[in-house]
Coordinates of C-alpha atoms in Angstrom, one line a residue:
M1482 CA 25.9 -4.4 -64.4
S1483 CA 29.1 -3.8 -62.4
I1484 CA 29.5 -5.1 -58.9
S1485 CA 29.8 -1.6 -57.5
V1486 CA 26.5 -0.6 -59.1
F1487 CA 24.8 -3.8 -57.8
L1488 CA 26.1 -3.2 -54.3
G1489 CA 25.1 0.4 -54.5
A1490 CA 21.6 -0.5 -55.6
V1491 CA 21.3 -3.0 -52.7
L1492 CA 22.6 -0.4 -50.2
L1493 CA 20.2 2.2 -51.6
V1494 CA 17.2 -0.1 -51.4
G1495 CA 18.2 -1.1 -47.8
A1496 CA 18.7 2.6 -46.9
L1497 CA 15.3 3.5 -48.2
G1498 CA 13.7 0.7 -46.2
Y1499 CA 15.7 1.9 -43.3
L1500 CA 14.3 5.3 -43.6
G1501 CA 10.9 3.6 -43.4
L1502 CA 12.0 2.2 -40.0
A1503 CA 12.9 5.8 -39.0
A1504 CA 9.4 6.9 -39.9
F1505 CA 8.0 4.0 -37.8
V1506 CA 10.0 5.0 -34.8
W1507 CA 9.0 8.6 -35.3
R1508 CA 5.3 7.5 -35.1
H1509 CA 6.2 5.9 -31.7
R1510 CA 8.5 8.6 -30.5
Q1511 CA 6.5 9.0 -27.3
A1512 CA 8.5 6.1 -25.9
G1513 CA 11.6 7.3 -23.9
G1514 CA 14.6 7.8 -26.2
G1515 CA 12.4 7.9 -29.3
F1516 CA 13.8 11.2 -30.7
A1517 CA 17.4 10.1 -30.2
L1518 CA 16.6 6.7 -31.9
V1519 CA 15.1 8.6 -34.8
A1520 CA 18.2 10.7 -35.1
T1521 CA 20.4 7.6 -34.9
L1522 CA 18.4 6.0 -37.7
L1523 CA 18.6 9.1 -39.9
A1524 CA 22.4 9.3 -39.4
V1525 CA 22.9 5.7 -40.5
G1526 CA 20.4 6.3 -43.3
V1527 CA 22.3 9.3 -44.7
W1528 CA 25.5 7.3 -44.4
S1529 CA 24.0 4.3 -46.3
I1530 CA 22.3 6.4 -49.1
C1531 CA 25.4 8.5 -49.7
Y1532 CA 27.7 5.5 -49.7
A1533 CA 25.4 3.8 -52.2
L1534 CA 25.5 6.8 -54.5
E1535 CA 29.3 7.0 -54.1
L1536 CA 29.6 3.4 -55.2
S1537 CA 27.3 4.0 -58.1
S1538 CA 29.2 7.1 -59.3
R1539 CA 31.1 6.7 -62.6
T1540 CA 33.1 9.9 -62.2
V1541 CA 35.6 11.0 -59.6
D1542 CA 33.8 14.3 -59.0
A1543 CA 30.5 12.6 -58.3
A1544 CA 32.2 10.0 -56.1
R1545 CA 34.1 12.7 -54.2
L1546 CA 30.8 14.6 -53.6
W1547 CA 28.9 11.7 -52.2
S1548 CA 31.9 10.5 -50.3
G1549 CA 32.1 13.8 -48.5
V1550 CA 28.3 14.1 -47.9
K1551 CA 28.2 10.7 -46.3
Y1552 CA 30.3 12.0 -43.4
L1553 CA 27.2 14.0 -42.3
G1554 CA 25.8 10.7 -41.2
I1555 CA 29.0 9.3 -39.9
V1556 CA 29.8 12.2 -37.6
A1557 CA 26.2 12.6 -36.4
L1558 CA 26.0 8.9 -35.5
G1559 CA 28.1 9.2 -32.4
P1560 CA 26.2 12.0 -30.6
A1561 CA 22.8 10.5 -31.6
L1562 CA 23.7 7.0 -30.4
W1563 CA 25.0 8.4 -27.1
A1564 CA 21.8 10.4 -26.6
F1565 CA 19.7 7.2 -27.2
V1566 CA 21.8 4.9 -25.0
L1567 CA 21.8 7.4 -22.1
R1568 CA 18.0 7.6 -22.2
Y1569 CA 17.7 3.8 -22.7
T1570 CA 19.9 3.0 -19.8
G1571 CA 18.1 5.3 -17.5
R1572 CA 20.7 8.0 -17.2
G1573 CA 18.6 10.8 -18.6
S1574 CA 19.2 13.2 -21.4
L1575 CA 22.6 13.9 -22.9
P1576 CA 24.1 16.8 -20.8
R1577 CA 24.7 20.0 -22.7
W1578 CA 28.4 20.0 -21.9
A1579 CA 28.8 16.4 -23.2
L1580 CA 26.9 17.4 -26.4
V1581 CA 29.3 20.2 -27.0
L1582 CA 32.3 17.9 -26.5
L1583 CA 30.8 15.3 -28.8
L1584 CA 30.2 18.0 -31.5
V1585 CA 33.8 19.3 -31.6
E1586 CA 35.3 16.5 -33.7
P1587 CA 32.3 16.3 -36.1
V1588 CA 32.4 20.0 -36.8
A1589 CA 36.2 19.8 -37.3
V1590 CA 35.8 16.9 -39.8
L1591 CA 33.1 18.7 -41.8
V1592 CA 35.3 21.8 -42.0
V1593 CA 38.2 19.8 -43.2
L1594 CA 36.0 18.2 -45.9
A1595 CA 34.4 21.5 -46.9
V1596 CA 37.8 23.2 -47.5
P1597 CA 39.3 22.0 -50.8
A1598 CA 42.8 22.5 -49.5
T1599 CA 42.3 20.1 -46.6
H1600 CA 39.7 17.7 -48.2
D1601 CA 42.3 15.1 -49.1
L1602 CA 43.5 14.8 -45.5
L1603 CA 40.6 12.4 -44.8
H1604 CA 40.3 10.7 -48.2
Y1605 CA 41.3 11.4 -51.8
Y1606 CA 41.2 10.1 -55.3
P1607 CA 44.6 9.7 -57.0
T1608 CA 45.1 11.9 -60.1
R1609 CA 48.0 10.0 -61.7
P1610 CA 47.0 7.4 -64.3
G1611 CA 47.2 3.9 -62.9
E1612 CA 47.0 4.9 -59.3
L1613 CA 43.2 5.2 -59.2
R1614 CA 41.6 2.0 -58.0
L1615 CA 38.3 1.0 -59.6
L1616 CA 35.5 -1.4 -58.5
G1617 CA 33.6 -2.4 -61.6
G1618 CA 34.6 0.8 -63.3
N1619 CA 33.7 3.0 -60.4
P1620 CA 36.5 5.0 -58.5
I1621 CA 37.5 3.9 -55.0
P1622 CA 39.0 6.5 -52.6
E1623 CA 42.3 6.2 -50.7
I1624 CA 42.6 7.1 -47.0
G1625 CA 44.3 10.3 -46.0
P1626 CA 46.6 11.1 -43.0
L1627 CA 43.7 12.2 -40.8
F1628 CA 41.5 9.2 -41.6
W1629 CA 42.8 6.9 -38.8
P1630 CA 42.7 9.6 -36.1
H1631 CA 39.1 10.2 -37.1
A1632 CA 38.4 6.5 -37.3
V1633 CA 39.9 5.8 -33.9
Y1634 CA 37.9 8.7 -32.3
T1635 CA 34.7 7.5 -34.0
Y1636 CA 35.4 3.9 -32.8
A1637 CA 35.9 5.2 -29.2
V1638 CA 32.7 7.2 -29.2
L1639 CA 30.6 4.5 -30.8
L1640 CA 32.2 1.7 -28.8
G1641 CA 31.6 3.6 -25.6
A1642 CA 27.9 4.0 -26.4
V1643 CA 27.5 0.4 -27.6
G1644 CA 29.5 -0.8 -24.6
L1645 CA 27.1 0.9 -22.3
L1646 CA 24.2 -0.6 -24.3
V1647 CA 25.7 -4.1 -24.2
F1648 CA 26.3 -3.8 -20.5
R1649 CA 22.7 -2.9 -19.9
L1650 CA 21.4 -5.6 -22.2
A1651 CA 23.5 -8.1 -20.3
Q1652 CA 21.7 -7.1 -17.1
V1653 CA 18.3 -7.8 -18.6
A1654 CA 16.3 -10.2 -16.4
V1655 CA 16.7 -13.9 -17.2
P1656 CA 13.6 -14.3 -19.5
Y1657 CA 15.0 -11.7 -21.9
R1658 CA 18.6 -12.7 -22.0
R1659 CA 18.3 -14.7 -25.1
S1660 CA 16.9 -11.7 -27.0
G1661 CA 19.4 -9.5 -25.3
F1662 CA 22.3 -11.8 -26.4
V1663 CA 21.1 -11.5 -30.0
L1664 CA 21.0 -7.7 -29.7
I1665 CA 24.5 -7.6 -28.3
L1666 CA 25.9 -9.6 -31.2
V1667 CA 24.1 -7.5 -33.7
A1668 CA 25.3 -4.3 -32.0
L1669 CA 28.9 -5.4 -32.4
L1670 CA 28.7 -6.5 -36.0
P1671 CA 29.4 -3.0 -37.6
F1672 CA 32.6 -2.6 -35.7
A1673 CA 33.9 -6.0 -36.7
G1674 CA 33.0 -5.4 -40.3
N1675 CA 34.6 -1.9 -40.4
L1676 CA 37.7 -3.2 -38.7
L1677 CA 38.2 -5.9 -41.3
Y1678 CA 37.5 -3.5 -44.1
N1679 CA 39.8 -0.7 -43.0
A1680 CA 42.6 -3.1 -42.1
E1681 CA 42.1 -4.9 -45.4
I1682 CA 42.0 -8.2 -43.5
A1683 CA 40.0 -11.1 -44.9
W1684 CA 37.7 -8.9 -46.9
P1685 CA 37.5 -9.9 -50.6
V1686 CA 35.7 -6.8 -51.9
R1687 CA 36.8 -3.2 -51.4
V1688 CA 33.3 -2.1 -50.3
D1689 CA 32.9 -0.8 -46.8
P1690 CA 30.2 -3.0 -45.1
T1691 CA 29.8 -0.7 -42.1
P1692 CA 26.7 1.2 -43.3
F1693 CA 25.1 -2.0 -44.3
L1694 CA 25.9 -3.6 -41.0
F1695 CA 24.8 -0.5 -39.0
S1696 CA 21.5 -0.6 -41.0
L1697 CA 21.1 -4.3 -40.0
T1698 CA 22.0 -3.5 -36.4
M1699 CA 19.5 -0.7 -36.1
A1700 CA 16.8 -2.7 -37.8
V1701 CA 17.3 -5.5 -35.4
L1702 CA 17.4 -3.1 -32.4
V1703 CA 14.1 -1.5 -33.5
W1704 CA 12.6 -4.9 -33.9
G1705 CA 13.8 -5.9 -30.4
F1706 CA 12.7 -2.7 -28.8
F1707 CA 9.3 -2.5 -30.3
R1708 CA 8.4 -6.1 -31.3
L1709 CA 9.8 -7.6 -28.0
R1710 CA 8.9 -4.5 -26.1
L1711 CA 12.4 -4.3 -24.6
L1712 CA 12.0 -0.5 -24.8
D1713 CA 9.3 -0.9 -22.2
L1714 CA 11.1 -3.5 -20.1
L1715 CA 14.4 -1.7 -19.9
P1716 CA 15.2 1.7 -18.5
V1717 CA 13.6 3.9 -21.2
A1718 CA 10.1 3.4 -20.0
R1719 CA 11.6 2.5 -16.6
S1720 CA 12.9 6.0 -16.2
V1721 CA 9.5 7.4 -16.9
V1722 CA 7.4 4.9 -14.9
V1723 CA 9.3 2.7 -12.4
D1724 CA 11.8 5.3 -11.3
R1725 CA 9.0 7.7 -10.5
L1726 CA 7.1 5.2 -8.4
A1727 CA 6.8 6.0 -4.7
D1728 CA 7.2 2.3 -4.0
G1729 CA 10.5 0.6 -4.2
V1730 CA 10.9 -1.9 -7.0
V1731 CA 13.6 -4.5 -6.9
V1732 CA 14.4 -7.3 -9.3
V1733 CA 16.4 -10.3 -8.1
D1734 CA 17.4 -13.3 -10.2
A1735 CA 16.9 -17.0 -9.4
Y1736 CA 19.9 -16.9 -7.0
R1737 CA 18.4 -13.8 -5.2
R1738 CA 21.1 -11.5 -6.5
F1739 CA 20.0 -7.9 -7.1
V1740 CA 19.6 -7.2 -10.8
D1741 CA 17.9 -3.8 -10.7
A1742 CA 16.3 -1.4 -8.3
N1743 CA 14.6 2.0 -8.7
E1744 CA 15.3 5.2 -6.7
A1745 CA 12.6 4.5 -4.1
A1746 CA 14.3 1.1 -3.4
E1747 CA 17.6 2.8 -3.0
R1748 CA 16.1 5.0 -0.2
L1749 CA 14.3 2.0 1.4
L1750 CA 17.4 -0.2 1.4
G1751 CA 19.9 2.6 2.1
V1752 CA 22.2 1.5 -0.8
R1753 CA 22.8 3.0 -4.2
R1754 CA 21.7 1.1 -7.2
A1755 CA 25.2 0.6 -8.5
D1756 CA 26.2 -1.0 -5.2
L1757 CA 23.1 -3.2 -5.0
V1758 CA 23.8 -5.0 -8.3
G1759 CA 25.5 -8.3 -7.5
L1760 CA 24.6 -8.4 -3.8
T1761 CA 22.3 -11.1 -2.6
L1762 CA 19.1 -10.3 -0.8
G1763 CA 20.2 -12.4 2.2
E1764 CA 23.4 -10.3 2.6
L1765 CA 21.6 -7.0 2.6
A1766 CA 18.0 -7.6 3.9
P1767 CA 17.6 -11.0 5.5
A1768 CA 14.1 -10.1 6.6
V1769 CA 13.0 -9.6 3.0
D1770 CA 14.9 -12.7 2.0
A1771 CA 12.9 -14.7 4.5
V1772 CA 9.7 -13.6 2.7
L1773 CA 11.0 -15.4 -0.5
D1774 CA 11.5 -18.6 1.5
G1775 CA 7.8 -19.2 1.7
H1776 CA 6.9 -17.7 -1.7
E1777 CA 4.9 -19.8 -4.2
P1778 CA 5.9 -18.9 -7.8
T1779 CA 2.4 -19.0 -9.0
L1780 CA 1.1 -16.6 -6.3
T1781 CA 1.8 -13.1 -5.1
S1782 CA 3.2 -13.2 -1.6
R1783 CA 2.8 -10.3 0.9
A1784 CA 4.4 -9.7 4.2
E1785 CA 5.5 -6.9 6.5
V1786 CA 9.1 -6.6 7.8
V1787 CA 11.2 -4.2 9.8
L1788 CA 14.3 -2.7 8.3
D1789 CA 17.0 -0.7 9.9
I1790 CA 17.9 1.6 7.1
P1791 CA 21.2 3.6 7.0
D1792 CA 21.0 7.2 5.9
L1793 CA 22.5 8.0 2.5
D1794 CA 24.8 11.0 1.9
P1795 CA 24.7 12.9 -1.4
D1796 CA 27.8 11.0 -2.7
G1797 CA 26.0 7.7 -2.5
G1798 CA 27.5 6.2 0.7
A1799 CA 25.9 5.5 4.0
V1800 CA 26.4 8.3 6.5
D1801 CA 28.9 7.6 9.2
G1802 CA 27.5 6.9 12.7
P1803 CA 27.8 9.4 15.5
E1804 CA 31.1 7.7 16.6
G1805 CA 32.5 7.7 13.1
T1806 CA 31.5 4.3 12.1
A1807 CA 32.3 4.2 8.4
T1808 CA 29.7 2.3 6.4
G1809 CA 30.6 3.0 2.8
G1810 CA 28.4 2.1 -0.1
R1811 CA 28.1 -1.7 0.3
L1812 CA 26.6 -2.3 3.7
G1813 CA 26.2 -5.1 6.2
R1814 CA 23.0 -6.7 7.1
L1815 CA 20.3 -4.1 7.5
G1816 CA 17.2 -6.3 7.4
R1817 CA 15.5 -7.4 10.6
R1818 CA 12.7 -9.9 11.0
S1819 CA 9.9 -8.6 13.1
G1820 CA 10.6 -9.8 16.6
G1821 CA 14.1 -11.1 15.7
R1822 CA 17.6 -9.9 16.4
S1823 CA 19.0 -7.3 14.1
G1824 CA 22.3 -7.8 12.3
T1825 CA 25.2 -5.4 12.3
V1826 CA 24.0 -2.0 11.2
P1827 CA 25.5 1.5 11.1
R1828 CA 24.7 3.6 14.1
R1829 CA 22.8 6.3 12.1
T1830 CA 19.8 4.4 10.9
R1831 CA 16.1 4.7 10.9
R1832 CA 13.7 1.9 11.6
A1833 CA 11.0 1.4 9.0
D1834 CA 8.0 -0.8 8.6
V1835 CA 8.1 -2.1 5.1
A1836 CA 5.3 -4.0 3.2
V1837 CA 6.8 -6.5 0.8
S1838 CA 5.0 -7.9 -2.3
V1839 CA 6.7 -10.7 -4.3
T1840 CA 5.8 -11.7 -7.8
S1841 CA 7.7 -14.4 -9.8
I1842 CA 8.8 -14.1 -13.4
T1843 CA 8.7 -17.4 -15.1
D1844 CA 9.9 -18.6 -18.5
V1845 CA 7.8 -20.3 -21.2
V1846 CA 8.1 -23.7 -19.4
G1847 CA 7.1 -22.3 -16.1
R1848 CA 10.5 -22.2 -14.4
N1849 CA 11.1 -19.5 -11.9
T1850 CA 13.8 -17.2 -13.3
A1851 CA 13.4 -14.0 -11.3
Q1852 CA 11.3 -12.2 -8.7
V1853 CA 10.0 -8.7 -8.7
L1854 CA 9.7 -7.2 -5.2
V1855 CA 7.6 -4.1 -4.5
L1856 CA 8.6 -2.5 -1.2
R1857 CA 6.4 0.1 0.4
D1858 CA 7.3 2.2 3.4
V1859 CA 4.3 1.8 5.7
S1860 CA 6.0 3.3 8.8
E1861 CA 3.6 6.3 8.9
R1862 CA 0.6 4.0 8.6
K1863 CA 1.9 1.6 11.3
R1864 CA 2.6 4.6 13.6
T1865 CA -0.9 5.8 13.0
E1866 CA -2.3 2.3 13.6
R1867 CA -0.3 2.0 16.8
R1868 CA -1.4 5.5 17.9
V1869 CA -5.1 4.7 17.1
R1870 CA -4.7 1.3 18.9
E1871 CA -3.2 3.1 22.0
L1872 CA -6.0 5.7 21.9
L1873 CA -8.6 3.0 21.7
E1874 CA -7.1 1.0 24.5
E1875 CA -6.8 4.2 26.6
Q1876 CA -10.4 5.1 25.7
T1877 CA -11.5 1.6 26.6
R1878 CA -9.8 1.7 29.9
L1879 CA -11.3 5.1 30.6
A1880 CA -14.8 3.8 29.5
D1881 CA -14.4 0.7 31.7
T1882 CA -13.4 2.8 34.7
L1883 CA -16.2 5.2 34.1
Q1884 CA -18.7 2.4 33.5
L1885 CA -17.7 0.7 36.8
S1886 CA -18.2 4.0 38.6
L1887 CA -21.7 4.2 37.2
R1888 CA -22.9 0.8 38.2
P1889 CA -22.3 -1.3 41.3
R1890 CA -19.7 -4.0 41.2
T1891 CA -21.9 -6.2 43.2
L1892 CA -25.6 -5.8 43.9
M1893 CA -26.7 -4.8 47.4
E1894 CA -27.7 -7.6 49.7
V1895 CA -31.4 -7.2 50.6
S1896 CA -33.6 -9.3 52.9
G1897 CA -36.0 -11.7 51.2
A1898 CA -34.8 -11.2 47.6
V1899 CA -32.3 -12.6 45.2
L1900 CA -30.9 -10.1 42.6
A1901 CA -29.0 -10.4 39.3
G1902 CA -27.8 -7.8 36.9
R1903 CA -26.2 -7.8 33.5
S1904 CA -25.0 -5.1 31.2
V1905 CA -23.3 -5.2 27.8
P1906 CA -22.5 -2.0 25.8
G1907 CA -23.3 -2.1 22.1
G1908 CA -21.4 -0.7 19.1
P1909 CA -17.6 -0.3 19.0
G1910 CA -15.6 -0.9 22.1
G1911 CA -14.4 2.0 24.2
Q1912 CA -17.7 3.7 24.5
V1913 CA -19.6 4.3 27.8
S1914 CA -23.0 2.5 27.7
G1915 CA -26.1 4.6 28.1
D1916 CA -27.8 1.8 30.1
F1917 CA -27.5 1.6 33.9
Y1918 CA -29.0 -0.1 36.9
D1919 CA -28.6 0.2 40.7
V1920 CA -29.9 -1.2 43.9
H1921 CA -29.8 0.9 47.1
A1922 CA -31.4 1.5 50.5
A1923 CA -34.6 3.7 50.8
A1924 CA -36.4 5.1 53.8
D1925 CA -38.7 3.3 56.2
G1926 CA -36.9 -0.1 55.9
R1927 CA -37.5 -0.3 52.2
W1928 CA -34.9 -0.7 49.4
A1929 CA -35.1 0.5 45.8
F1930 CA -34.0 -0.6 42.4
V1931 CA -33.6 1.5 39.2
L1932 CA -32.9 0.5 35.6
G1933 CA -32.5 3.3 33.1
D1934 CA -31.6 4.0 29.4
V1935 CA -29.9 7.3 28.8
S1936 CA -29.8 8.9 25.4
G1937 CA -26.5 8.8 23.5
K1938 CA -23.2 7.2 24.5
G1939 CA -19.8 8.3 25.8
V1940 CA -19.1 11.2 28.1
R1941 CA -22.5 12.9 27.6
A1942 CA -24.3 9.6 28.5
A1943 CA -22.0 9.2 31.5
V1944 CA -22.9 12.6 32.8
V1945 CA -26.6 12.0 32.6
T1946 CA -26.2 8.5 34.0
S1947 CA -24.3 9.8 37.0
M1948 CA -26.9 12.5 37.6
A1949 CA -29.8 10.1 37.3
R1950 CA -28.2 7.4 39.5
Y1951 CA -27.2 9.7 42.4
T1952 CA -30.4 11.8 42.2
V1953 CA -32.5 8.7 42.6
R1954 CA -30.3 7.4 45.4
T1955 CA -30.6 10.7 47.3
L1956 CA -34.3 11.0 46.9
S1957 CA -34.9 7.4 47.9
A1958 CA -32.9 7.8 51.1
Q1959 CA -34.9 11.0 51.9
G1960 CA -38.3 9.1 51.8
W1961 CA -39.7 10.5 48.5
T1962 CA -42.4 8.3 47.0
S1963 CA -41.8 6.5 43.8
P1964 CA -43.7 9.0 41.6
S1965 CA -42.1 11.9 43.3
V1966 CA -38.6 10.5 42.7
L1967 CA -39.2 10.3 38.9
S1968 CA -40.8 13.8 38.9
Q1969 CA -37.7 15.3 40.6
L1970 CA -35.4 13.4 38.3
N1971 CA -37.3 14.8 35.3
L1972 CA -37.0 18.3 36.7
A1973 CA -33.2 17.8 37.1
L1974 CA -32.9 16.7 33.5
A1975 CA -35.3 19.2 32.0
T1976 CA -33.7 22.3 33.5
T1977 CA -30.6 22.0 31.2
D1978 CA -30.3 23.5 27.7
D1979 CA -29.2 20.1 26.3
L1980 CA -32.3 18.9 24.3
E1981 CA -30.8 15.4 24.0
R1982 CA -30.5 15.0 27.7
F1983 CA -33.2 12.6 28.5
C1984 CA -33.7 9.0 29.7
T1985 CA -36.2 6.3 30.3
V1986 CA -36.4 4.7 33.8
A1987 CA -38.0 1.8 35.6
Y1988 CA -38.0 2.5 39.4
A1989 CA -39.5 0.7 42.3
Q1990 CA -39.3 0.9 46.1
V1991 CA -39.6 -2.6 47.5
E1992 CA -40.5 -4.0 50.9
S1993 CA -40.9 -7.5 52.3
R1994 CA -44.4 -8.8 52.8
P1995 CA -45.2 -10.3 56.2
E1996 CA -46.6 -13.4 54.6
G1997 CA -43.5 -13.9 52.5
G1998 CA -42.5 -12.5 49.2
L1999 CA -42.0 -8.9 48.1
R2000 CA -44.1 -5.9 47.3
A2001 CA -42.8 -3.3 44.8
Y2002 CA -44.1 0.2 44.2
L2003 CA -43.3 0.5 40.5
V2004 CA -43.2 3.6 38.3
L2005 CA -42.1 3.8 34.7
G2006 CA -40.8 6.9 33.0
G2007 CA -41.2 6.0 29.3
H2008 CA -39.6 2.7 29.9
P2009 CA -40.6 -0.8 28.6
A2010 CA -42.8 -2.6 31.1
P2011 CA -41.0 -5.2 33.2
L2012 CA -42.1 -8.8 32.9
V2013 CA -43.2 -10.9 35.9
R2014 CA -43.0 -14.7 35.9
R2015 CA -45.6 -16.1 38.3
G2016 CA -45.3 -19.4 40.2
D2017 CA -47.4 -21.2 37.6
G2018 CA -45.2 -20.1 34.7
L2019 CA -47.4 -17.3 33.5
V2020 CA -45.5 -14.3 32.2
E2021 CA -47.2 -10.9 32.3
P2022 CA -46.1 -7.3 31.9
V2023 CA -46.5 -4.9 34.8
G2024 CA -46.5 -1.1 35.1
V2025 CA -47.8 1.9 33.1
P2026 CA -45.2 3.4 30.6
G2027 CA -45.4 7.0 31.7
T2028 CA -43.5 9.9 30.2
V2029 CA -39.9 9.9 29.1
L2030 CA -37.9 12.0 31.6
G2031 CA -36.0 15.2 30.6
T2032 CA -38.2 16.3 27.7
L2033 CA -41.1 18.0 29.6
S2034 CA -41.5 20.3 32.6
E2035 CA -42.4 19.1 36.1
M2036 CA -46.2 19.8 35.7
E2037 CA -46.4 17.8 32.5
V2038 CA -44.8 14.6 33.8
E2039 CA -47.2 11.7 33.9
V2040 CA -46.1 8.7 36.0
E2041 CA -48.4 6.2 37.7
E2042 CA -47.4 4.0 40.6
V2043 CA -48.4 0.3 40.3
V2044 CA -48.1 -2.1 43.2
V2045 CA -46.6 -5.5 42.2
D2046 CA -46.6 -8.4 44.6
L2047 CA -44.2 -11.2 44.1
A2048 CA -44.8 -14.5 45.9
P2049 CA -41.7 -16.5 47.0
G2050 CA -39.9 -17.7 43.9
E2051 CA -41.6 -15.4 41.5
I2052 CA -39.4 -13.2 39.3
L2053 CA -39.6 -9.6 38.0
L2054 CA -37.4 -8.9 34.9
A2055 CA -36.6 -5.2 34.1
Y2056 CA -34.8 -4.6 30.8
T2057 CA -33.8 -1.9 28.4
D2058 CA -35.1 -1.6 24.9
G2059 CA -31.8 -2.9 23.6
V2060 CA -33.2 -6.4 24.4
T2061 CA -36.4 -6.2 22.4
E2062 CA -35.0 -4.0 19.6
A2063 CA -32.0 -6.3 18.9
R2064 CA -32.1 -6.8 15.2
A2065 CA -31.2 -9.7 12.9
G2066 CA -31.7 -8.3 9.4
S2067 CA -35.2 -6.8 9.3
E2068 CA -36.4 -8.9 12.3
L2069 CA -36.6 -7.6 15.9
F2070 CA -36.0 -9.8 18.9
G2071 CA -39.3 -8.5 20.2
E2072 CA -41.3 -8.9 23.4
E2073 CA -42.9 -12.2 22.5
R2074 CA -39.5 -13.8 22.1
L2075 CA -38.4 -12.3 25.4
V2076 CA -41.5 -13.7 27.1
E2077 CA -40.7 -17.2 25.8
V2078 CA -37.1 -16.9 27.0
L2079 CA -38.3 -15.9 30.5
R2080 CA -40.8 -18.7 30.6
R2081 CA -38.2 -21.4 29.7
A2082 CA -35.4 -19.9 31.8
G2083 CA -34.1 -21.7 35.0
P2084 CA -35.6 -21.1 38.4
G2085 CA -33.1 -18.6 39.7
A2086 CA -32.4 -14.9 39.1
D2087 CA -29.0 -15.6 37.6
D2088 CA -30.5 -18.3 35.4
V2089 CA -33.0 -15.7 34.0
A2090 CA -30.3 -13.0 33.5
D2091 CA -27.9 -15.4 31.7
A2092 CA -30.7 -16.8 29.5
V2093 CA -31.8 -13.4 28.3
M2094 CA -28.3 -12.2 27.5
A2095 CA -27.4 -15.4 25.7
A2096 CA -30.6 -15.3 23.6
V2097 CA -29.9 -11.7 22.6
E2098 CA -26.3 -12.5 21.7
V2099 CA -27.3 -15.5 19.6
F2100 CA -30.0 -13.5 17.8
S2101 CA -28.1 -10.4 16.9
I2102 CA -24.4 -9.5 16.7
D2103 CA -25.1 -5.9 15.9
R2104 CA -27.1 -4.6 18.8
D2105 CA -27.5 -1.6 21.0
D2106 CA -26.7 -1.4 24.7
V2107 CA -28.4 -4.2 26.7
A2108 CA -29.1 -4.2 30.4
V2109 CA -31.3 -6.4 32.6
L2110 CA -32.1 -6.4 36.3
V2111 CA -33.8 -9.5 37.8
V2112 CA -35.6 -9.3 41.2
Q2113 CA -36.7 -12.6 42.7
A2114 CA -38.6 -13.1 45.9
D2115 CA -36.6 -15.5 48.0
P2116 CA -38.0 -19.0 47.2
A2117 CA -37.4 -20.1 50.7
G2118 CA -38.8 -17.0 52.3
A2119 CA -35.6 -16.5 54.3
E2120 CA -35.0 -13.4 56.4
Q2121 CA -31.7 -12.7 54.7
A2122 CA -31.4 -12.4 50.9
R2123 CA -28.7 -14.3 49.3
Q2124 CA -25.6 -12.5 48.2
G2125 CA -26.0 -10.7 44.8
K2126 CA -23.9 -11.7 41.9
D2127 CA -21.2 -9.6 40.2
P2128 CA -23.1 -7.5 37.6
D2129 CA -20.7 -8.7 34.9
G2130 CA -21.4 -12.3 35.6

């Protein structure tokens, strides 16, 4: 077997295996650049097969045929490789105008080869005896005058595509640089072999190794792209996934130099990707750089920073400031640590709140080689949070102001009694409590107290509370009896169309007893019965529950007055249902627990109020509005009651 036949057979077997690679890529063509890679593989495959058949041809006519057909693969290789590299490097599809330009030379070459009169301008077989060169008995062509212009053009096209590919592979993150370096060397092999062959330099056999080397190159590239998944890690899938992310994605190396960034990161940093590469994170965004200072490689770090971002013009530079401050593409420090001083920034900037997430890339031995930063513009969320916080603060201030207007800052001083009141709204802050209490003067030398629980919360509760409080005050001052006061309050509430406008009330008119102590004329409108602690420590409920006010007409209200006498030192505790209905899981605070708290509480009115509120707070975090009013007959029987305490304690 001649050497040409052997080499041809080797090339043919390799080419057939190579077509198998093309079939494999075709099955995985969903990956970005898959179609262009298949076209590139087919071009090299046609070149290799035809060259193998050319080497195996025993006649000049057969060799001339396959030598011409192989140019179909040669001229198609350049456009196909460019289409693949552009997709692979994230620059999109090959533009139509570029495709047209790339097809001009291939079409011209094929026309030259197809016309017998011009065929020999590229290559020819000598017809004179002795001039035809043979390799193992097989004819070898000579180069024509157009061969080198065609070769130079083909070199330029292929080197441009491979150069762009090599440049991109050189930018691969550190963990992939070893594989990328191998791919770079393999990508350059065909050019080195073809140059040595055509220049007849240090090449012992007159067989063009270029198709074989291109086959080897493409096989290794396919292996790298699919076996090492570099097709996913580099811009092919990147253009489909990463570049379309709304979040900015930045890759920095171990020295915090920018390696790559997607379009969202360009917008967040205000710098084009081409200008980012090579800059350090500290130069451009010191606030983001500071996040990496405390980053643990084994963890994902998260932080929020403030950036002053320059606007970008369509040409890729930062927009000049209003006074013509030229910023150009590479900018000064635009990062700002929250609460710190900003660096030098262009005048036309926008301030953005940016959430930063940092994840380390490590090599096989665990060394930190790069960081992936995900940047999310959370300005809108932060503005919403600030606005909600401002609204809540404003609502809380309004609620506090309204609440203070609905209950006394200090309780009225009354003769022969010590008073204490406490009130804590339940639920989220900023809502007006539905519980209220008041102490005020009544007719005939008496004074009165009222403790109520209005349905609902907020403004509606405030309206009902205000009506109830001032209605009771007015009626007390006019000399109405305790039952009549509640009947009139019920009428005021029941005459509205609001079916939810109701409340429960404990009301009493109180007078001093000549022998010391107090006498209370107590009525309840659907309210829990107050508790009285006697001098011997006995605790008992007093009062008849009666009808909830605001739900029935005047004729249907049922309230019953009960006279309650308090000896000096004895205590009456009025409370809202938020006390006994405070819940811990499925358990209620309950009246029995309240009785025990009252029995164990200190001797004074403030002692009792504080003990009840503390017990409820310890028992249940999630509770309703709570209010208590404590009335104690002056233990000393003094003519003047001691000064009441601030309702808020």
